[in-house]
Short mmCIF file of C-alpha atoms and ligand atoms in Angstrom, two decimals:
data_model
loop_
_atom_site.label_atom_id
_atom_site.label_comp_id
_atom_site.label_asym_id
_atom_site.label_seq_id
_atom_site.Cartn_x
_atom_site.Cartn_y
_atom_site.Cartn_z
CA MET A 1 146.42 -10.14 -20.67
CA THR A 2 144.42 -9.77 -24.17
CA SER A 3 142.10 -7.02 -23.71
CA SER A 4 138.85 -5.92 -25.46
CA PRO A 5 139.02 -2.51 -27.38
CA THR A 6 139.10 0.75 -25.42
CA PRO A 7 136.20 2.66 -26.69
CA THR A 8 134.73 5.59 -24.93
CA LEU A 9 134.55 6.49 -21.29
CA VAL A 10 131.89 4.14 -20.50
CA GLN A 11 132.57 0.31 -20.80
CA ALA A 12 129.68 -2.28 -20.69
CA LEU A 13 132.21 -5.05 -21.28
CA GLN A 14 135.97 -5.49 -20.39
CA TRP A 15 137.66 -8.57 -21.56
CA THR A 16 140.67 -9.93 -19.75
CA GLY A 17 141.74 -12.85 -21.71
CA THR A 18 140.31 -15.12 -18.84
CA ALA A 19 137.33 -13.50 -17.80
CA LEU A 20 134.49 -11.01 -19.12
CA HIS A 21 133.89 -8.19 -16.69
CA VAL A 22 130.23 -7.01 -17.05
CA LEU A 23 129.08 -3.57 -15.79
CA ASP A 24 125.85 -4.39 -13.93
CA GLN A 25 123.37 -1.85 -15.73
CA ARG A 26 120.56 -2.87 -13.28
CA LYS A 27 122.44 -0.68 -10.68
CA LEU A 28 123.10 2.35 -12.70
CA PRO A 29 123.48 5.12 -12.08
CA GLU A 30 123.79 4.96 -8.32
CA THR A 31 126.37 2.14 -8.30
CA ILE A 32 129.08 1.32 -10.75
CA THR A 33 129.93 -2.29 -10.31
CA TYR A 34 131.44 -5.06 -12.68
CA ASP A 35 130.78 -8.57 -12.19
CA SER A 36 133.32 -11.26 -13.45
CA TYR A 37 132.21 -14.22 -15.63
CA SER A 38 134.45 -17.03 -16.45
CA ASP A 39 131.70 -19.60 -18.16
CA ALA A 40 129.06 -19.31 -20.67
CA PRO A 41 126.35 -19.98 -18.62
CA GLY A 42 127.25 -17.18 -16.42
CA ILE A 43 127.02 -14.78 -19.43
CA ALA A 44 123.71 -16.22 -20.55
CA ASP A 45 122.41 -15.17 -16.90
CA ALA A 46 124.16 -11.88 -17.33
CA ILE A 47 122.16 -11.43 -20.62
CA SER A 48 118.90 -12.68 -19.28
CA SER A 49 119.09 -10.66 -16.12
CA MET A 50 119.94 -7.40 -18.24
CA ARG A 51 123.13 -6.89 -16.44
CA VAL A 52 124.18 -6.46 -19.96
CA ARG A 53 121.56 -5.25 -22.63
CA GLY A 54 121.31 -3.66 -25.76
CA ALA A 55 121.65 -5.78 -29.15
CA PRO A 56 125.19 -5.46 -29.98
CA ALA A 57 126.43 -5.74 -26.40
CA ILE A 58 124.41 -8.97 -26.13
CA GLY A 59 126.12 -10.32 -29.23
CA ILE A 60 129.64 -9.21 -27.93
CA ALA A 61 129.09 -10.90 -24.59
CA ALA A 62 127.79 -14.00 -26.08
CA ALA A 63 130.86 -14.27 -28.40
CA TYR A 64 133.10 -13.86 -25.48
CA GLY A 65 130.94 -16.43 -23.58
CA VAL A 66 131.77 -19.01 -26.51
CA ALA A 67 135.36 -18.02 -26.15
CA LEU A 68 135.25 -18.92 -22.37
CA SER A 69 133.55 -21.98 -22.98
CA ALA A 70 136.49 -23.31 -25.12
CA GLN A 71 138.68 -22.26 -22.39
CA GLN A 72 136.84 -24.41 -19.90
CA HIS A 73 135.98 -27.36 -21.96
CA TYR A 74 138.82 -27.84 -24.57
CA GLN A 75 141.08 -30.92 -23.64
CA ALA A 76 143.48 -32.11 -26.32
CA SER A 77 142.86 -35.71 -25.09
CA SER A 78 139.17 -35.49 -25.01
CA THR A 79 136.80 -35.97 -27.75
CA THR A 80 133.62 -34.36 -26.16
CA TRP A 81 134.68 -30.79 -25.79
CA ARG A 82 132.84 -29.68 -29.06
CA GLU A 83 129.65 -31.14 -27.74
CA HIS A 84 130.23 -29.05 -24.40
CA ILE A 85 130.75 -25.82 -26.30
CA ALA A 86 127.86 -26.52 -28.58
CA ALA A 87 125.60 -27.01 -25.61
CA ASP A 88 126.88 -23.63 -24.10
CA ILE A 89 126.19 -21.95 -27.49
CA ASP A 90 122.78 -23.23 -27.23
CA THR A 91 122.35 -21.81 -23.75
CA LEU A 92 123.59 -18.43 -24.70
CA ALA A 93 121.10 -18.27 -27.57
CA ALA A 94 118.19 -18.95 -25.21
CA SER A 95 119.12 -15.98 -23.06
CA ARG A 96 116.88 -13.31 -24.98
CA PRO A 97 114.72 -13.60 -28.20
CA THR A 98 114.54 -10.34 -30.15
CA ALA A 99 118.10 -8.77 -30.88
CA VAL A 100 119.52 -10.66 -33.89
CA ASN A 101 122.86 -9.76 -33.08
CA LEU A 102 122.91 -12.27 -30.54
CA PHE A 103 122.29 -15.03 -33.00
CA TRP A 104 124.50 -13.30 -35.66
CA ALA A 105 127.43 -13.49 -33.33
CA LEU A 106 126.76 -17.04 -32.23
CA ASP A 107 126.64 -18.11 -35.83
CA LEU A 108 129.93 -16.48 -36.45
CA MET A 109 131.32 -18.30 -33.46
CA ARG A 110 129.65 -21.59 -34.54
CA GLN A 111 131.13 -21.52 -37.94
CA ALA A 112 134.76 -20.68 -36.48
CA LEU A 113 134.37 -23.77 -33.98
CA ALA A 114 133.22 -26.00 -36.94
CA ASP A 115 136.43 -24.62 -39.13
CA ALA A 116 139.01 -25.40 -36.45
CA THR A 117 140.48 -28.76 -36.78
CA ASP A 118 142.28 -28.81 -33.32
CA ASP A 119 142.59 -26.40 -30.49
CA PRO A 120 139.95 -23.65 -30.97
CA ARG A 121 140.67 -21.36 -28.00
CA MET A 122 142.83 -18.68 -29.80
CA THR A 123 140.74 -18.40 -32.86
CA LEU A 124 137.34 -18.14 -30.78
CA GLN A 125 139.09 -15.51 -28.36
CA ALA A 126 140.38 -13.51 -31.68
CA LEU A 127 137.03 -13.78 -33.39
CA ALA A 128 135.17 -12.60 -30.11
CA ILE A 129 137.67 -9.42 -29.70
CA LYS A 130 137.12 -8.58 -33.48
CA ILE A 131 133.25 -8.88 -33.30
CA HIS A 132 133.76 -6.10 -30.34
CA SER A 133 136.07 -3.91 -32.24
CA ASP A 134 134.34 -4.05 -35.44
CA ASP A 135 131.25 -2.92 -33.59
CA LEU A 136 133.06 -0.05 -32.08
CA ALA A 137 134.45 0.69 -35.61
CA ALA A 138 130.82 0.81 -37.15
CA ASN A 139 129.43 2.89 -34.37
CA GLN A 140 131.91 5.74 -34.95
CA CYS A 141 131.40 5.33 -38.69
CA MET A 142 127.49 5.52 -38.25
CA GLY A 143 127.93 8.49 -35.84
CA GLU A 144 129.41 10.59 -38.46
CA LEU A 145 127.01 9.52 -41.29
CA GLY A 146 124.09 10.12 -38.97
CA ALA A 147 125.24 13.45 -37.85
CA ASP A 148 125.45 14.65 -41.56
CA LEU A 149 121.52 14.27 -41.38
CA LEU A 150 121.28 16.25 -38.44
CA VAL A 151 123.07 19.34 -39.71
CA GLY A 152 120.84 22.34 -38.60
CA ALA A 153 118.59 20.21 -36.40
CA LYS A 154 117.07 22.26 -33.61
CA GLY A 155 116.92 19.25 -31.17
CA VAL A 156 116.40 15.32 -31.22
CA LEU A 157 114.68 12.87 -29.09
CA THR A 158 116.18 9.40 -28.28
CA HIS A 159 114.56 6.47 -26.61
CA CYS A 160 116.02 3.58 -24.54
CA ASN A 161 119.65 3.65 -24.52
CA ALA A 162 121.47 2.80 -27.75
CA GLY A 163 124.82 4.09 -26.29
CA ALA A 164 128.22 2.69 -25.46
CA LEU A 165 126.52 0.85 -22.74
CA ALA A 166 124.56 -1.14 -25.35
CA THR A 167 127.32 -1.62 -27.85
CA GLY A 168 130.95 -2.29 -28.00
CA GLY A 169 131.48 1.51 -27.51
CA TYR A 170 130.20 4.98 -28.74
CA GLY A 171 126.68 3.63 -29.55
CA THR A 172 124.48 3.65 -32.51
CA ALA A 173 121.54 6.19 -31.76
CA LEU A 174 123.84 7.78 -29.08
CA GLY A 175 126.80 7.51 -31.25
CA VAL A 176 125.16 9.86 -33.90
CA ILE A 177 124.08 12.36 -31.30
CA ARG A 178 127.54 12.11 -29.74
CA SER A 179 128.93 13.13 -33.18
CA ALA A 180 126.36 15.79 -33.74
CA TRP A 181 127.04 17.15 -30.39
CA LYS A 182 130.68 17.45 -31.34
CA ARG A 183 129.79 19.64 -34.22
CA GLY A 184 127.24 22.04 -32.32
CA LEU A 185 123.89 19.99 -31.71
CA LYS A 186 122.49 21.54 -28.27
CA ASN A 187 118.99 20.30 -27.61
CA ILE A 188 119.10 16.35 -26.62
CA TYR A 189 115.94 14.80 -25.24
CA ALA A 190 115.67 11.46 -23.62
CA GLY A 191 112.63 9.64 -23.17
CA GLU A 192 112.71 7.92 -19.78
CA THR A 193 111.78 4.54 -21.34
CA ARG A 194 109.29 2.77 -18.90
CA PRO A 195 109.26 0.29 -17.43
CA TRP A 196 112.97 -0.51 -17.01
CA LEU A 197 113.99 3.21 -17.33
CA GLN A 198 116.79 2.76 -19.93
CA GLY A 199 116.62 6.31 -20.73
CA ALA A 200 116.32 7.91 -17.22
CA ARG A 201 119.06 5.61 -15.41
CA LEU A 202 121.37 4.98 -18.70
CA THR A 203 121.18 7.51 -21.51
CA VAL A 204 121.16 10.66 -19.55
CA TRP A 205 124.05 9.30 -17.26
CA GLU A 206 126.00 8.16 -19.88
CA LEU A 207 125.84 11.45 -21.84
CA ALA A 208 126.60 13.31 -18.39
CA GLN A 209 129.74 11.16 -18.29
CA GLU A 210 131.21 13.05 -21.18
CA GLY A 211 129.91 16.42 -20.36
CA ILE A 212 126.88 16.30 -22.55
CA ALA A 213 123.77 17.96 -21.18
CA SER A 214 120.50 16.50 -22.00
CA THR A 215 116.79 16.81 -20.86
CA LEU A 216 114.87 13.77 -19.56
CA ILE A 217 111.09 13.64 -20.42
CA ALA A 218 108.39 11.20 -19.39
CA ASP A 219 107.41 9.04 -22.30
CA SER A 220 104.00 10.43 -22.13
CA ALA A 221 105.44 14.02 -22.79
CA ALA A 222 106.68 13.00 -26.13
CA ALA A 223 103.63 14.18 -28.42
CA TRP A 224 103.80 17.59 -26.45
CA LEU A 225 107.47 17.99 -26.95
CA MET A 226 106.91 17.35 -30.70
CA ARG A 227 104.21 19.89 -30.72
CA SER A 228 106.32 22.36 -29.10
CA GLY A 229 108.65 22.29 -32.08
CA ALA A 230 111.86 21.77 -30.12
CA ILE A 231 112.94 18.51 -32.02
CA ASP A 232 113.18 17.70 -35.67
CA TRP A 233 114.41 14.26 -35.42
CA ILE A 234 113.86 11.15 -33.27
CA VAL A 235 117.14 8.88 -33.11
CA VAL A 236 116.89 5.39 -32.31
CA GLY A 237 118.72 2.03 -32.39
CA ALA A 238 117.25 -1.15 -33.07
CA ASP A 239 117.33 -4.86 -32.12
CA ARG A 240 116.26 -6.47 -35.47
CA ILE A 241 115.68 -5.04 -38.91
CA ALA A 242 113.56 -7.01 -41.51
CA VAL A 243 114.74 -6.90 -45.27
CA ASN A 244 112.02 -4.48 -46.04
CA GLY A 245 113.24 -2.12 -43.24
CA ASP A 246 110.55 -2.79 -40.58
CA SER A 247 112.65 -2.17 -37.32
CA ALA A 248 112.20 -3.89 -33.94
CA ASN A 249 113.29 -1.63 -31.17
CA LYS A 250 112.50 -0.91 -27.28
CA ILE A 251 108.78 -0.73 -26.33
CA GLY A 252 107.47 2.80 -27.15
CA THR A 253 109.47 3.10 -30.40
CA TYR A 254 106.41 2.59 -32.61
CA SER A 255 104.44 5.13 -30.40
CA LEU A 256 107.11 7.76 -31.04
CA ALA A 257 107.36 6.99 -34.89
CA VAL A 258 103.39 7.29 -35.21
CA LEU A 259 103.37 10.64 -33.14
CA ALA A 260 106.60 11.79 -35.45
CA LYS A 261 104.38 11.60 -38.41
CA GLN A 262 101.56 13.67 -37.09
CA HIS A 263 104.00 16.52 -36.22
CA GLY A 264 106.35 16.37 -39.15
CA VAL A 265 109.27 14.98 -37.14
CA LYS A 266 111.62 12.48 -38.81
CA VAL A 267 112.64 9.13 -37.60
CA MET A 268 116.24 7.93 -37.89
CA VAL A 269 117.02 4.26 -37.04
CA VAL A 270 120.73 3.83 -36.53
CA ALA A 271 122.23 0.14 -36.48
CA PRO A 272 125.10 -1.89 -37.62
CA THR A 273 124.18 -4.21 -40.56
CA SER A 274 124.77 -7.19 -37.87
CA THR A 275 121.08 -6.02 -36.92
CA ILE A 276 119.63 -6.82 -40.27
CA ASP A 277 117.87 -10.27 -40.14
CA TRP A 278 118.44 -11.36 -43.76
CA THR A 279 116.12 -14.28 -43.08
CA ILE A 280 112.84 -12.32 -42.71
CA ALA A 281 110.84 -10.44 -45.30
CA ASN A 282 109.23 -7.96 -42.86
CA GLY A 283 108.72 -7.29 -39.12
CA ASP A 284 105.51 -9.54 -38.50
CA ALA A 285 108.26 -12.65 -38.16
CA ILE A 286 110.03 -10.60 -35.18
CA GLU A 287 109.69 -12.72 -32.00
CA ILE A 288 108.82 -9.85 -29.40
CA GLU A 289 110.27 -10.79 -25.96
CA GLN A 290 107.69 -10.63 -23.16
CA ARG A 291 109.11 -10.03 -19.74
CA HIS A 292 108.02 -10.87 -16.39
CA ALA A 293 104.92 -8.99 -15.22
CA GLY A 294 106.79 -8.18 -11.95
CA GLU A 295 109.02 -5.70 -13.90
CA LEU A 296 105.88 -3.64 -14.30
CA LEU A 297 103.48 -4.44 -11.37
CA PRO A 298 103.63 -2.62 -8.00
CA ALA A 299 105.02 -5.28 -5.20
CA CYS A 300 101.58 -5.55 -3.71
CA TYR A 301 100.15 -7.11 -6.84
CA HIS A 302 103.04 -9.83 -6.78
CA HIS A 303 100.88 -12.82 -5.32
CA ALA A 304 98.97 -15.89 -6.96
CA GLU A 305 95.56 -14.54 -6.09
CA SER A 306 96.10 -11.04 -7.29
CA LEU A 307 93.03 -9.67 -9.83
CA VAL A 308 95.83 -7.51 -11.38
CA SER A 309 98.04 -8.82 -13.91
CA ALA A 310 100.50 -7.01 -16.37
CA TRP A 311 101.14 -7.41 -20.07
CA ASN A 312 104.76 -6.56 -20.65
CA PRO A 313 106.22 -6.73 -24.24
CA VAL A 314 109.52 -5.12 -24.11
CA PHE A 315 109.96 -4.35 -27.83
CA ASP A 316 107.69 -3.24 -30.68
CA VAL A 317 108.09 -3.14 -34.49
CA THR A 318 108.09 0.24 -36.29
CA PRO A 319 106.86 -0.30 -39.84
CA VAL A 320 109.15 0.99 -42.55
CA ALA A 321 106.78 3.48 -43.60
CA LEU A 322 107.16 5.48 -40.77
CA ILE A 323 110.98 5.42 -40.91
CA ASP A 324 112.78 8.39 -42.80
CA ALA A 325 116.35 6.94 -42.57
CA ILE A 326 118.28 3.85 -41.79
CA VAL A 327 121.96 4.65 -40.97
CA THR A 328 124.50 1.75 -41.04
CA GLU A 329 128.14 1.44 -41.37
CA ARG A 330 127.75 0.35 -44.88
CA GLY A 331 125.76 3.72 -45.63
CA VAL A 332 122.52 5.56 -45.17
CA ILE A 333 119.33 4.35 -46.73
CA LEU A 334 116.82 7.40 -46.94
CA ASN A 335 113.13 6.42 -47.46
CA PRO A 336 113.87 2.81 -46.63
CA SER A 337 112.44 -0.22 -48.76
CA ALA A 338 113.36 -3.66 -49.32
CA HIS A 339 115.49 -2.55 -52.17
CA GLY A 340 117.54 -0.13 -50.26
CA VAL A 341 118.11 -2.37 -47.53
CA SER A 342 119.03 -5.07 -49.78
CA SER A 343 121.85 -2.94 -51.22
CA LEU A 344 123.55 -3.06 -47.85
CA ARG A 345 124.17 -6.94 -47.93
CA ALA A 346 127.95 -7.88 -48.28
O1 MRU B 1 115.86 -4.24 -23.54
P1 MRU B 1 117.13 -3.75 -23.79
O2 MRU B 1 117.61 -2.68 -23.01
O3 MRU B 1 118.19 -4.56 -24.37
O4 MRU B 1 116.75 -2.97 -25.08
C1 MRU B 1 117.64 -2.37 -25.75
C2 MRU B 1 117.16 -1.42 -27.26
O5 MRU B 1 116.07 -1.64 -27.37
C3 MRU B 1 118.03 -0.76 -27.79
O6 MRU B 1 117.35 0.56 -28.38
C4 MRU B 1 118.59 -1.74 -29.11
O7 MRU B 1 119.10 -2.75 -28.61
C5 MRU B 1 119.66 -0.89 -29.74
S1 MRU B 1 121.05 -0.86 -28.79
C6 MRU B 1 122.24 -0.02 -29.79
#
């Protein structure tokens, strides 16, 4: 068995060599159950149904999906296997629109496929495992860099889940909070993150798995928390960062950043460079996923004649002017701008 890296206690994804085991995050925290996938369409469904979620984890799962596609379709005697794998890549790319890590990982896999002159199976598997382990290493590095900024902080607020569950392990925003907690940070607040409750169901649970205490707040309590003086920083992940530093993240992040400005609280965005979209100048070009109204509406409104509908954008874009620091594995950009972000380009 060629296994995926062993990161922290909580693992969203486990690679066996012939299947991807996906922790079903829709059922947390009540039930811990892994579903096994052995083909790419299954993984695309796991992504779109949010069994696996979080920008880096989506990219990693998709990379394993391409490796599985090669295992399913490659035949030395056939000439059509490349087309089958290419079709699976397209299916994976259509699973969710906002997190650029998905397209970044698929581009790497597509390129490796194009470079393979014959049997691509070992190459694609090795690349998927590398994408996974590189993400874990990036998170551990960002954890230390971000924790340096939190020295002396009274408290922090995070939003959504940007933890081990959302990544290859350790987490981005939650990685920084983990590292800061090891250095003595005490007051960790998590917003519940309506409507899907990533904060209430995932973040506080993930922290508790490692003995880290946290305090859950209703999203609507954030301004009052800031007003109380309990926090100095908001620490969040990102799904896509434009070249000027505008950052898309879970819906509600923009609201927090606006509130932070009013209260003198700083905003830290933590994301690997795989989250930077080098093709877009600013956040206006980021496609914001709209999810089904049924995720928001009470069941009594789920019928065709209902007078009540719902608007359910699941990401928003925080303008760079509201961001104090972008932390990546290649370094920290304070008061980010296009110049600073461009300096991170390999
Ligand atoms: O809809 P989700 O749960 O996939 O949204 C996840 C987020 O918005 C995270 O904050 C982001 O992907 C960063 S994860 C390290």
